[in-house]
Short mmCIF file of C-alpha atoms in Angstrom, two decimals:
data_model
loop_
_atom_site.label_atom_id
_atom_site.label_comp_id
_atom_site.label_asym_id
_atom_site.label_seq_id
_atom_site.Cartn_x
_atom_site.Cartn_y
_atom_site.Cartn_z
CA MET J 14 16.28 -31.85 -11.27
CA THR J 15 15.58 -28.69 -9.25
CA ALA J 16 12.49 -25.98 -8.74
CA ASP J 17 14.79 -24.09 -11.91
CA LYS J 18 14.09 -26.94 -14.63
CA CYS J 19 10.70 -27.20 -13.98
CA ARG J 20 7.65 -26.19 -16.54
CA PHE J 21 4.34 -24.91 -16.16
CA VAL J 22 1.00 -25.70 -17.91
CA PRO J 23 -2.41 -24.72 -17.66
CA MET J 24 -4.66 -27.04 -16.31
CA THR J 25 -7.03 -28.76 -18.30
CA GLU J 26 -10.83 -31.16 -17.45
CA SER J 27 -8.15 -34.17 -18.40
CA ASP J 28 -5.81 -33.78 -15.21
CA LEU J 29 -8.63 -33.53 -12.91
CA ASP J 30 -8.21 -37.23 -11.98
CA TRP J 31 -4.70 -37.14 -11.22
CA VAL J 32 -5.45 -33.26 -9.25
CA THR J 33 -8.50 -34.80 -7.24
CA ALA J 34 -6.37 -37.44 -6.15
CA GLN J 35 -3.90 -35.40 -4.54
CA GLU J 36 -5.86 -33.04 -2.80
CA ALA J 37 -7.46 -36.06 -1.00
CA CYS J 38 -3.90 -36.84 0.42
CA LEU J 39 -2.72 -33.04 0.88
CA HIS J 40 -5.75 -31.58 2.51
CA ALA J 41 -7.91 -32.49 5.83
CA SER J 42 -11.04 -30.54 3.84
CA PRO J 43 -9.98 -31.12 0.10
CA TRP J 44 -11.35 -29.75 -3.19
CA THR J 45 -14.01 -31.69 -4.81
CA ARG J 46 -13.68 -32.51 -8.44
CA GLN J 47 -16.54 -29.87 -9.10
CA ASN J 48 -14.92 -26.79 -7.69
CA PHE J 49 -12.02 -27.56 -10.01
CA VAL J 50 -14.26 -27.60 -12.72
CA ASP J 51 -15.79 -24.72 -11.51
CA SER J 52 -12.26 -22.68 -11.59
CA LEU J 53 -11.64 -23.83 -15.02
CA ASP J 54 -15.70 -22.73 -15.76
CA SER J 55 -14.43 -19.52 -14.90
CA ASP J 56 -11.29 -18.79 -16.59
CA TYR J 57 -9.51 -18.71 -13.26
CA PHE J 58 -5.26 -19.14 -14.26
CA CYS J 59 -5.17 -22.98 -13.08
CA PRO J 60 -1.83 -24.37 -14.14
CA LEU J 61 0.32 -27.58 -13.78
CA MET J 62 3.65 -27.57 -12.44
CA TYR J 63 5.67 -30.91 -13.54
CA GLU J 64 9.32 -31.36 -13.00
CA GLY J 65 10.18 -33.75 -16.42
CA ALA J 66 7.11 -35.23 -17.45
CA LEU J 67 5.55 -35.32 -13.68
CA PRO J 68 3.46 -32.86 -12.39
CA VAL J 69 4.99 -31.97 -9.51
CA ALA J 70 2.05 -28.96 -7.75
CA TYR J 71 -0.85 -26.82 -8.95
CA ALA J 72 -2.79 -23.73 -8.53
CA VAL J 73 -5.94 -21.86 -8.49
CA VAL J 74 -5.94 -17.86 -9.08
CA PHE J 75 -9.16 -15.84 -9.40
CA MET J 76 -7.87 -12.00 -11.32
CA VAL J 77 -10.54 -9.27 -11.23
CA LEU J 78 -9.28 -5.60 -12.21
CA ASP J 79 -6.10 -5.49 -10.68
CA GLU J 80 -6.25 -7.98 -8.06
CA ALA J 81 -6.09 -11.68 -7.98
CA HIS J 82 -6.75 -13.74 -5.01
CA LEU J 83 -4.72 -17.35 -3.84
CA LEU J 84 -7.28 -20.04 -3.65
CA ASN J 85 -5.01 -22.97 -3.94
CA LEU J 86 -1.54 -23.94 -4.22
CA SER J 87 -1.14 -27.56 -3.49
CA VAL J 88 2.78 -29.31 -3.91
CA VAL J 89 2.61 -33.18 -3.64
CA ARG J 90 3.63 -34.85 -0.43
CA GLY J 91 6.81 -36.79 -2.21
CA GLU J 92 8.21 -33.43 -3.28
CA GLN J 93 7.71 -31.10 -0.95
CA GLY J 94 10.44 -28.87 0.93
CA ARG J 95 12.50 -28.76 -2.21
CA GLY J 96 11.68 -25.16 -3.00
CA LEU J 97 9.11 -26.04 -5.22
CA GLY J 98 6.10 -23.80 -3.60
CA ARG J 99 7.94 -20.86 -4.10
CA ARG J 100 8.98 -21.45 -7.70
CA LEU J 101 5.23 -21.71 -8.30
CA LEU J 102 4.43 -18.67 -5.72
CA GLU J 103 7.27 -17.25 -7.96
CA PHE J 104 5.78 -18.21 -11.50
CA LEU J 105 2.18 -16.85 -10.30
CA MET J 106 3.52 -13.25 -8.90
CA ASP J 107 4.96 -12.72 -12.34
CA LYS J 108 2.02 -14.16 -13.99
CA ILE J 109 -0.28 -11.85 -12.10
CA ARG J 110 1.69 -8.90 -12.89
CA HIS J 111 1.97 -9.13 -15.90
CA ASP J 112 -1.94 -9.52 -16.50
CA GLY J 113 -1.97 -6.06 -14.72
CA CYS J 114 -2.51 -6.79 -10.93
CA LEU J 115 -1.29 -4.28 -8.41
CA TRP J 116 -2.19 -6.83 -5.04
CA PHE J 117 -2.42 -10.80 -4.26
CA PHE J 118 -4.52 -11.87 -1.74
CA LEU J 119 -4.89 -15.20 0.28
CA GLU J 120 -5.86 -16.96 3.17
CA VAL J 121 -3.54 -19.49 5.06
CA ARG J 122 -4.15 -21.60 8.12
CA PRO J 123 -2.41 -20.40 10.94
CA SER J 124 -1.43 -24.16 11.81
CA ASN J 125 0.23 -24.24 8.48
CA THR J 126 3.28 -23.29 9.44
CA ARG J 127 5.60 -24.30 5.88
CA ALA J 128 2.59 -22.00 4.20
CA LEU J 129 2.98 -19.58 6.27
CA ALA J 130 6.45 -19.15 6.34
CA LEU J 131 6.68 -19.59 2.46
CA TYR J 132 4.28 -16.35 2.12
CA GLN J 133 5.96 -14.37 4.91
CA ARG J 134 9.53 -15.07 3.08
CA THR J 135 7.77 -13.41 -0.54
CA GLY J 136 6.20 -10.20 0.72
CA PHE J 137 2.63 -11.32 2.65
CA VAL J 138 1.91 -9.60 5.39
CA GLU J 139 -1.04 -10.57 7.20
CA ILE J 140 -3.74 -8.03 7.31
CA GLY J 141 -6.57 -9.76 9.29
CA ARG J 142 -8.31 -12.52 10.68
CA ARG J 143 -11.40 -14.72 9.21
CA ALA J 144 -12.65 -16.43 12.04
CA SER J 145 -13.38 -20.00 12.20
CA TYR J 146 -13.23 -20.47 8.74
CA TYR J 147 -11.89 -23.65 7.68
CA PRO J 148 -12.45 -26.49 9.39
CA SER J 149 -10.56 -28.76 11.54
CA PRO J 150 -10.66 -31.69 13.67
CA ASP J 151 -11.02 -29.95 16.72
CA GLY J 152 -13.89 -27.75 14.56
CA ARG J 153 -13.20 -24.83 13.08
CA GLU J 154 -9.79 -22.89 12.12
CA ASP J 155 -9.72 -18.94 11.68
CA ALA J 156 -7.76 -18.42 8.36
CA ILE J 157 -4.90 -15.67 8.14
CA VAL J 158 -5.87 -12.99 5.79
CA MET J 159 -2.56 -12.00 3.80
CA ARG J 160 -1.68 -9.27 0.80
CA CYS J 161 1.29 -8.71 -1.13
CA GLY J 162 1.89 -5.53 -3.30
CA LEU J 163 2.93 -6.78 -6.69
#
């Protein structure tokens, strides 16, 4: 199956065992279950991406007025490198554009070169840095702040 055959469904609390297990596998500083509960309770846009019957990715987006902020975009480890992250990002951009957003913002670790390249390929540009934003094995790591016009 290819990224073109994906479907998107809203994340629910019943999905959180799977989502938090993926977080633990994917991130050195994973979101907690409560982070996802809070996002769902706050009506953030939280889609799961499926290929067939299997979930392969998820995202969390906060929207306010004409801006959206990507808080989390994750593709399960065994499915990375197949274009699924790009497909999910394109889906998010279409959705928030349809909902009236003009700008899309995110933060990314400079060490996350694959994500950084994806964001640059889809039109995000660096607009600043947040010093010591992320925890890292060596202490703290900056965040590159990026923006994309929709």
